[in-house]
Short mmCIF file of C-alpha atoms in Angstrom, two decimals:
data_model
loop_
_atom_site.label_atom_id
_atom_site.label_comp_id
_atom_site.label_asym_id
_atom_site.label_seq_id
_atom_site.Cartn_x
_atom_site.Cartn_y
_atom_site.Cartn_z
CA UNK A 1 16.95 -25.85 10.35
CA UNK A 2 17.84 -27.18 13.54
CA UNK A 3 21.50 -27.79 14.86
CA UNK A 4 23.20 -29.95 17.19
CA UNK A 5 23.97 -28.99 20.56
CA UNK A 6 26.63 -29.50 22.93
CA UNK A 7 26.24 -30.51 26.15
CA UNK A 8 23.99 -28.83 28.32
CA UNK A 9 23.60 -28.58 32.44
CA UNK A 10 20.78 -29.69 33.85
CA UNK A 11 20.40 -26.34 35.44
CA UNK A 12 20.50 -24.42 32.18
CA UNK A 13 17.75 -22.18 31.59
CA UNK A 14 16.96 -21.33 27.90
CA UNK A 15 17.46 -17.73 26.86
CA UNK A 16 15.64 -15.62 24.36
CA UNK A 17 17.40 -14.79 21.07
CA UNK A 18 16.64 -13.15 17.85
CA UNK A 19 14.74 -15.87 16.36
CA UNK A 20 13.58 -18.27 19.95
CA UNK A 21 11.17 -17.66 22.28
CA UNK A 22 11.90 -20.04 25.50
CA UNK A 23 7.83 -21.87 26.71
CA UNK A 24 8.37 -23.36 29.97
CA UNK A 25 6.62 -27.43 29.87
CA UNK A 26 7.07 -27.46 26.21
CA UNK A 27 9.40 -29.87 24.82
CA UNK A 28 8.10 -30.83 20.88
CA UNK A 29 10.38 -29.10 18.55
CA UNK A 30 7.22 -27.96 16.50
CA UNK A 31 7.44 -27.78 12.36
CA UNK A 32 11.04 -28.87 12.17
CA UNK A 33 12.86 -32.38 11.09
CA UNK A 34 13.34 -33.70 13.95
CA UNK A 35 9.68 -34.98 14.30
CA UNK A 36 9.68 -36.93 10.90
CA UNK A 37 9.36 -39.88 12.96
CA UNK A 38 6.00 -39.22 13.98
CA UNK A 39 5.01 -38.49 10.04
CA UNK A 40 3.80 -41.98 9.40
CA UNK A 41 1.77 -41.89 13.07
CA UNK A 42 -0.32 -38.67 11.60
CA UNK A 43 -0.74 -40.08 8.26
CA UNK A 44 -2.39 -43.26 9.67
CA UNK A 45 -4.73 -40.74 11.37
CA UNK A 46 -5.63 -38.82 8.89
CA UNK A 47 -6.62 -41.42 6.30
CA UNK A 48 -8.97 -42.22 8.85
CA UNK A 49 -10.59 -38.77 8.61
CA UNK A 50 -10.24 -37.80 5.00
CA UNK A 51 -11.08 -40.01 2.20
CA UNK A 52 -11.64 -38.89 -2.03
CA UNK A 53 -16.02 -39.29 -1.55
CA UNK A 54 -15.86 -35.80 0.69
CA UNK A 55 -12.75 -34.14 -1.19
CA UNK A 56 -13.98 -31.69 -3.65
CA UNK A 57 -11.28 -30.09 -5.91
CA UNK A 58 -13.33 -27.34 -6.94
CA UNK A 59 -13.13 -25.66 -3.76
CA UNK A 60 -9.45 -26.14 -2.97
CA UNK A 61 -7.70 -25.70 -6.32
CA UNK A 62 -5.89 -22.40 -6.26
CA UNK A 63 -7.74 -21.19 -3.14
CA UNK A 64 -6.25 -23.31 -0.47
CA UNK A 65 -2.34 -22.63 0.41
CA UNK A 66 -0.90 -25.02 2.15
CA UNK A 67 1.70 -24.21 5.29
CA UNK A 68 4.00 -26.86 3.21
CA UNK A 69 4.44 -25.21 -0.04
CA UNK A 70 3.27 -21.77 0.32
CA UNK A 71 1.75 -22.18 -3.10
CA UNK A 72 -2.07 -22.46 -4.03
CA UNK A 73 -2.99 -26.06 -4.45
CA UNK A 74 -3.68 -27.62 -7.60
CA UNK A 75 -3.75 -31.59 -8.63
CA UNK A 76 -1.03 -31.45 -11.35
CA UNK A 77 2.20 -33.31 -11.75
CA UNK A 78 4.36 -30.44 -11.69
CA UNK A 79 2.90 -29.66 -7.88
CA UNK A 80 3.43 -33.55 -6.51
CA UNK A 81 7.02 -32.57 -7.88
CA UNK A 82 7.36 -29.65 -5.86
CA UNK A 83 5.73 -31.56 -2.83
CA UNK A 84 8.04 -34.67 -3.56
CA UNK A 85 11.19 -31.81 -3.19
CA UNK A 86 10.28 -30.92 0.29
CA UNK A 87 8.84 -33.82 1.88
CA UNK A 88 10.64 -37.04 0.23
CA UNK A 89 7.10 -38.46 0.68
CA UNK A 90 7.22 -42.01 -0.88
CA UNK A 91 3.42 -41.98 -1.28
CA UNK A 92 4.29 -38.80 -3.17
CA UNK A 93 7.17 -41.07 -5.31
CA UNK A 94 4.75 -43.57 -5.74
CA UNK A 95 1.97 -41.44 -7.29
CA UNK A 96 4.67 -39.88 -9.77
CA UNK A 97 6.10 -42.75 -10.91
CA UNK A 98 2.64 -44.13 -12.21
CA UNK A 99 1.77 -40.71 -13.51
CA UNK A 100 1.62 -40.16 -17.61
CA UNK A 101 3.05 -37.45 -18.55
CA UNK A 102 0.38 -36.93 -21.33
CA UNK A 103 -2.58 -37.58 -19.43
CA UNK A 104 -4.99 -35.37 -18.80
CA UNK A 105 -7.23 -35.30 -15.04
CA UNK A 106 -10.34 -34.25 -15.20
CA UNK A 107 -11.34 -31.62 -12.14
CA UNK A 108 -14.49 -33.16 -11.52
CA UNK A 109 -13.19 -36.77 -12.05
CA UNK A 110 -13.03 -39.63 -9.35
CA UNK A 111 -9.34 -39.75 -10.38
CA UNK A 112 -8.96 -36.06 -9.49
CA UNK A 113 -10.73 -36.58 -6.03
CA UNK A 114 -8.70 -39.48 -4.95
CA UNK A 115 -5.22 -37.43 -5.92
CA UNK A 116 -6.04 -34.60 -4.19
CA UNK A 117 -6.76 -37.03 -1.03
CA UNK A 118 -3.88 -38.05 -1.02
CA UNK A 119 -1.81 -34.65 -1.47
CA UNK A 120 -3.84 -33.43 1.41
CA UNK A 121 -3.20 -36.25 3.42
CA UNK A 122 0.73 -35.65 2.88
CA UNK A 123 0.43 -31.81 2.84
CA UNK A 124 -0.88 -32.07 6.65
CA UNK A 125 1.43 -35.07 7.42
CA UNK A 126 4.44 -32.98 7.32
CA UNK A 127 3.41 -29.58 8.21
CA UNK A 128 4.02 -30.46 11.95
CA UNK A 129 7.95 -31.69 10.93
CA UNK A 130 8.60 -28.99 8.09
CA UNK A 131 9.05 -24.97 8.71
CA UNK A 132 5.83 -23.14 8.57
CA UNK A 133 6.12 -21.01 4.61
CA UNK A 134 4.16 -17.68 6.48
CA UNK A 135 6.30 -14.86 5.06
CA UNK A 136 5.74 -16.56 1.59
CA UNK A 137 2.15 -17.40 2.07
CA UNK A 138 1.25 -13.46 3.09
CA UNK A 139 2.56 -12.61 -0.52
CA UNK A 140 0.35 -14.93 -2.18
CA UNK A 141 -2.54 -13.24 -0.38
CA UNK A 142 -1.06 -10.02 -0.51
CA UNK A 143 0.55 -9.83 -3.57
CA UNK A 144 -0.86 -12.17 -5.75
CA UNK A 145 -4.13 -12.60 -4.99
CA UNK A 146 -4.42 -8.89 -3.62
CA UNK A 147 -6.91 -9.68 -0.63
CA UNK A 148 -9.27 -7.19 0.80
CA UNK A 149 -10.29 -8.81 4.16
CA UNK A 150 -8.28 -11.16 5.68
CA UNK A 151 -10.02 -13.09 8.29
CA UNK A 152 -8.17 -15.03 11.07
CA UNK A 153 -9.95 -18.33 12.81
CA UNK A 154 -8.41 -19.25 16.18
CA UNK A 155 -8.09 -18.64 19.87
CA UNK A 156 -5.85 -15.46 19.16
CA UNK A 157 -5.49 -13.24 16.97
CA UNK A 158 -1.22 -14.02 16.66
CA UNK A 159 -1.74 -14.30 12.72
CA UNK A 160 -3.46 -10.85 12.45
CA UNK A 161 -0.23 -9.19 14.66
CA UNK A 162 2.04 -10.83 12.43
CA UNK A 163 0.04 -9.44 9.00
CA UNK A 164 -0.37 -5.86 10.56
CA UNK A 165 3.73 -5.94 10.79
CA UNK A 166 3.95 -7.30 7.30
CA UNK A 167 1.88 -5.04 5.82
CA UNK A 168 3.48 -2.17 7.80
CA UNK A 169 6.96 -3.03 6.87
CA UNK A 170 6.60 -4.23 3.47
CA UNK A 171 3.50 -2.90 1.38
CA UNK A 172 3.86 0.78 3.47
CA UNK A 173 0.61 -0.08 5.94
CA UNK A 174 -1.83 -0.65 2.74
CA UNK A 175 -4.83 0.69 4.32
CA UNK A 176 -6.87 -1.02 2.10
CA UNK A 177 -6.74 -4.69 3.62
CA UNK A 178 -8.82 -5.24 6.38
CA UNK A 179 -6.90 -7.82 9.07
CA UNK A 180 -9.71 -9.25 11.14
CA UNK A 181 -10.35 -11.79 13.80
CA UNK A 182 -13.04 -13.96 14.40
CA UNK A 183 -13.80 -12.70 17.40
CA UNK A 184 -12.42 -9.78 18.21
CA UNK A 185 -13.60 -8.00 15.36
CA UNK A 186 -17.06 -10.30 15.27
CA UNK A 187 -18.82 -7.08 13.84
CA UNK A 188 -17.05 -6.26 11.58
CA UNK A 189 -16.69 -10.16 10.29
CA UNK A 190 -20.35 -10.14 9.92
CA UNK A 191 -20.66 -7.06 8.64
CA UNK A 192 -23.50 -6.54 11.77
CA UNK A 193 -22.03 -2.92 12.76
CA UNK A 194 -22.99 -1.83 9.26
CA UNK A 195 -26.45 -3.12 9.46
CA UNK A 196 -26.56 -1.37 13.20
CA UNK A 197 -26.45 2.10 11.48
CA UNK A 198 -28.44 1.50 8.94
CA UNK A 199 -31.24 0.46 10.62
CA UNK A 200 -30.74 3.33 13.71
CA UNK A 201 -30.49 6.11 10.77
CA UNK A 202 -33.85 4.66 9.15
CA UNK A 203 -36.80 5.03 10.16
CA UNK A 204 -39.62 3.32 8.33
CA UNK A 205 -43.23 4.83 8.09
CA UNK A 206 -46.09 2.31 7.51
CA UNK A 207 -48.44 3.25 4.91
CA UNK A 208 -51.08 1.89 7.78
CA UNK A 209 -49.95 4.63 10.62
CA UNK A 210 -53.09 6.07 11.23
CA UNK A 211 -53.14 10.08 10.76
CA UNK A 212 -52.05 12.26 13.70
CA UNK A 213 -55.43 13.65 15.08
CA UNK A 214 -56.60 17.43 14.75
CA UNK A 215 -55.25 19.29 17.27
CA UNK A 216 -58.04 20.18 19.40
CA UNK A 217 -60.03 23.53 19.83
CA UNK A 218 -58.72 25.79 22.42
CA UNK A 219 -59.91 24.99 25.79
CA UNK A 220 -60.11 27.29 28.48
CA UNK A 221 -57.87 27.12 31.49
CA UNK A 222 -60.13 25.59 34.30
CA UNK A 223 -59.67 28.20 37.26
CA UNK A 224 -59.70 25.06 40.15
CA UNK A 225 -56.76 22.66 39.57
CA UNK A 226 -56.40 18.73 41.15
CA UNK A 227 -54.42 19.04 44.04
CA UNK A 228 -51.67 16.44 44.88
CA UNK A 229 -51.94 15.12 48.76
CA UNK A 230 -49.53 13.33 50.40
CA UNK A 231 -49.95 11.15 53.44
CA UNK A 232 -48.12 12.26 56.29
CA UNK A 233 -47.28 8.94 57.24
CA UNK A 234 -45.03 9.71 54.31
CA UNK A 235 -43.66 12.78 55.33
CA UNK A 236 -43.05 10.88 58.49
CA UNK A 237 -41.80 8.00 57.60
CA UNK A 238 -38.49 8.85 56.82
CA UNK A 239 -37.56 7.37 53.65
CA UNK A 240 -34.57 8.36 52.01
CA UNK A 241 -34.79 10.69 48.92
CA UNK A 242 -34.38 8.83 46.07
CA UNK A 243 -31.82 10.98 44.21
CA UNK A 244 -29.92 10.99 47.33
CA UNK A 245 -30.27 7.18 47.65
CA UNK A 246 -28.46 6.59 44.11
CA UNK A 247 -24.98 5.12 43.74
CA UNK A 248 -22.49 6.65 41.30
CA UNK A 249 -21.95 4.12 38.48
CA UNK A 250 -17.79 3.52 38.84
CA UNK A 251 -16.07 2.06 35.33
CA UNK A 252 -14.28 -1.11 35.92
CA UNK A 253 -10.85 -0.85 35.84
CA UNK A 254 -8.70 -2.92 33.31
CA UNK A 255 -6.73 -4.26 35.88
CA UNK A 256 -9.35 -5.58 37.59
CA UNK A 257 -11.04 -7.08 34.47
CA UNK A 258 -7.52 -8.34 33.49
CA UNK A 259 -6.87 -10.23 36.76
CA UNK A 260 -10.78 -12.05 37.06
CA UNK A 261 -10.41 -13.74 33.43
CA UNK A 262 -6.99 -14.75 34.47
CA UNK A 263 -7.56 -15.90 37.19
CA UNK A 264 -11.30 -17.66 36.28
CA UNK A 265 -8.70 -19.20 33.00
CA UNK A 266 -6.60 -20.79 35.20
CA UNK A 267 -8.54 -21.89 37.56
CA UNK A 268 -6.96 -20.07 40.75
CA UNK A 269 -8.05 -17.37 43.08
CA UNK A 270 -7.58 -13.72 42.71
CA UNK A 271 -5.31 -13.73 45.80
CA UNK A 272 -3.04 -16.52 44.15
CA UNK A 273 -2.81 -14.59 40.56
CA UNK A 274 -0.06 -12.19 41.39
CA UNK A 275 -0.05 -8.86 39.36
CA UNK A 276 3.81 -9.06 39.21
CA UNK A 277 3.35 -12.32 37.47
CA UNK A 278 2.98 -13.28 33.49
CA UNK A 279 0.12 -15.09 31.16
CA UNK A 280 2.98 -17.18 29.78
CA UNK A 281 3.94 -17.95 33.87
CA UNK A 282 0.79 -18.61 34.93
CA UNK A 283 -0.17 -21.19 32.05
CA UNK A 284 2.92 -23.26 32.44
CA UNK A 285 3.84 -23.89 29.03
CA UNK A 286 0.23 -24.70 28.27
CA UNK A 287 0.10 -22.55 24.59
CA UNK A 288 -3.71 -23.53 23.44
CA UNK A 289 -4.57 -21.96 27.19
CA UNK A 290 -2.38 -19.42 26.65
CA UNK A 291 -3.72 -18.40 23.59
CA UNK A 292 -7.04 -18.57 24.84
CA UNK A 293 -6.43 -15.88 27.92
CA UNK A 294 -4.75 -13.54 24.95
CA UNK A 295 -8.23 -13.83 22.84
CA UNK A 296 -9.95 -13.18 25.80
CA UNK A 297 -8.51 -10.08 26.46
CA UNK A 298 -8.72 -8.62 22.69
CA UNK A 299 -12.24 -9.67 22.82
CA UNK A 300 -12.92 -7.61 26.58
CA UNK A 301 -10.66 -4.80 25.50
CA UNK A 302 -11.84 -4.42 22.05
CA UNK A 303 -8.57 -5.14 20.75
CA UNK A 304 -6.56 -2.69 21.90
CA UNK A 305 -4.03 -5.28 23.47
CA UNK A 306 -0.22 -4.85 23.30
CA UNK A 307 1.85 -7.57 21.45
CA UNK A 308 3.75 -9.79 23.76
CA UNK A 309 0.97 -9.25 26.31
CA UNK A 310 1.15 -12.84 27.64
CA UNK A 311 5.51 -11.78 28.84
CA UNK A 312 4.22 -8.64 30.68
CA UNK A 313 3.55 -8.79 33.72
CA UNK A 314 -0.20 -8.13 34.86
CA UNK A 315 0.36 -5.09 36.42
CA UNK A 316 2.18 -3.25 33.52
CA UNK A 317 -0.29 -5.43 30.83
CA UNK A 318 -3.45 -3.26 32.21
CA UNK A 319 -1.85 -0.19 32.03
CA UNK A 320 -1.15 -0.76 28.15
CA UNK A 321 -4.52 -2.18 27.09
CA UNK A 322 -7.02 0.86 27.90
CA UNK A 323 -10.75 1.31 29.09
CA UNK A 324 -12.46 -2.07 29.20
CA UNK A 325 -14.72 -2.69 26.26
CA UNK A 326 -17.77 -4.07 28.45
CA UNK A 327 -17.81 -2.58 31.41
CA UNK A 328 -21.34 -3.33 31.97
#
């Protein structure tokens, strides 16, 4: 819910509290009420995109859960009802008030396909002006559903953070769900690492391998032996040894690593990124880049990233995420 305000100076800077987190440059009051003004805006847009030939109910009834309701969608009256409750939606009111309470929708139907167009439609329509249902939604997975492998698809990996907590706090860290990202944890997604050991821990034989050869009759040891010579223009020459030419391989430090995909991000010059500085700082209220930096850095350090790593500043950041993960 969002309250009103007194009067505030210009000069005010925001503070953090229990439960807000100031961005510097943003100003949309994200998933609350008072963006229901830009509800029929997004609608308008979204018919445009999503019409009842490409909807097919099959695939989201009971498997997707909408940010809105926080309950597994299914075309039925009883769920436009629950919709209806939270949105007011009079494309909602209007569906309701034409629906019989004794007929029956096919899945597979035309009729089906064109309902569940329209719920979609309104489900996104309002998730930008209504609260965001994620404690509710991780017990449907969780709970209900009792996921093994939950996969997260975005710049960041902020949804994974938030289900390692839950499933910390409230189901005792069940070990037995695996919280992944798309990219950080690509491997593991694809199940790729699995096939890596398989295939270094088997070796095939071809049934075509020719047979090793006979090991060959015991030669004597010729007396007179090929003698090596070397130029003396070589010994002369002098060329460095080669084991005394090599260079010790050095490992990257994080910092380092930490600083050139900040800095190549946002488009500035090492000497400009200051150390003492933060991600959220440096992006300027710009949360898609910051997000991207953040997935950046799970990716390069393998995941072993801090939360809060974009309000740290750099310095302190690359002493908390480790040994880069590709230092080559």
């Amino acid at each position: 819910a969002v309250f009103a305000m007194g009067p505030v100076s210009a000069d005010a800077q925001p503070q953090r509290g229990q439960a807000t987190v100031p961005l510097a440059g943003i100003d949309v009051p994200f998933h609350s009420s008072l963006l229901k003004r830009g509800v029929s805006s997004f609608r308008s847009i979204l018919k445009q995109r999503i019409c009842s030939e490409f909807i097919d109910v099959k695939q989201l009834s009971q498997k997707y859960i909408p940010n809105l309701t926080a309950t597994p969608f299914e075309v039925s009256k009883g769920y436009f009802e629950r919709v209806y409750q939270i949105t007011g939606s009079s494309v909602i009111r209007d569906v309701l008030e034409n629906w019989s309470d004794n007929e029956e929708i096919a899945e597979d139907s035309d009729k089906a396909a064109e309902l569940a167009a329209a719920l979609v439609i309104e489900l996104l329509a309002y998730q930008f002006a209504s609260p965001v249902q994620w404690i509710n939604t991780q017990d449907q997975l969780f709970n209900r559903f009792g996921i093994a492998r939950l996969i997260e698809i975005g710049a960041a990996p902020v949804l994974c953070g938030m289900a390692d907590k839950t499933l910390r706090s409230i189901y005792s860290g069940d070990s037995s769900v695996s919280v992944l990202h798309i990219d950080r944890d690509v491997e593991k997604v694809y199940y790729t690492e699995r096939t890596q050991k398989i295939e270094e821990n088997t070796s095939p034989v071809s049934d075509d391998s020719p047979a090793p050869a006979p090991a060959p009759a015991t030669q004597p040891v010729a007396e007179a032996t090929a003698t090596q010579t070397v130029p003396d223009s070589a010994e002369d020459s002098g060329a460095p040894d080669s084991a005394a030419a090599d260079i010790a391989d050095v490992p990257l430090q994080p910092i380092s690593v930490l600083h050139a995909i900040i800095a190549h991000k946002t488009k500035q010059s090492l000497s400009a990124v200051s150390l003492q500085s933060t991600i959220k700082g440096l992006v300027g209220g710009k949360s898609t880049l910051q997000n991207e930096i953040v997935g950046d850095l799970h990716k390069e350090f393998e995941g072993k990233v801090p939360d809060k790593v974009e309000e740290m500043p750099l310095q302190e950041a690359a002493g908390a995420v480790g040994a880069s993960g590709t230092n080559g």
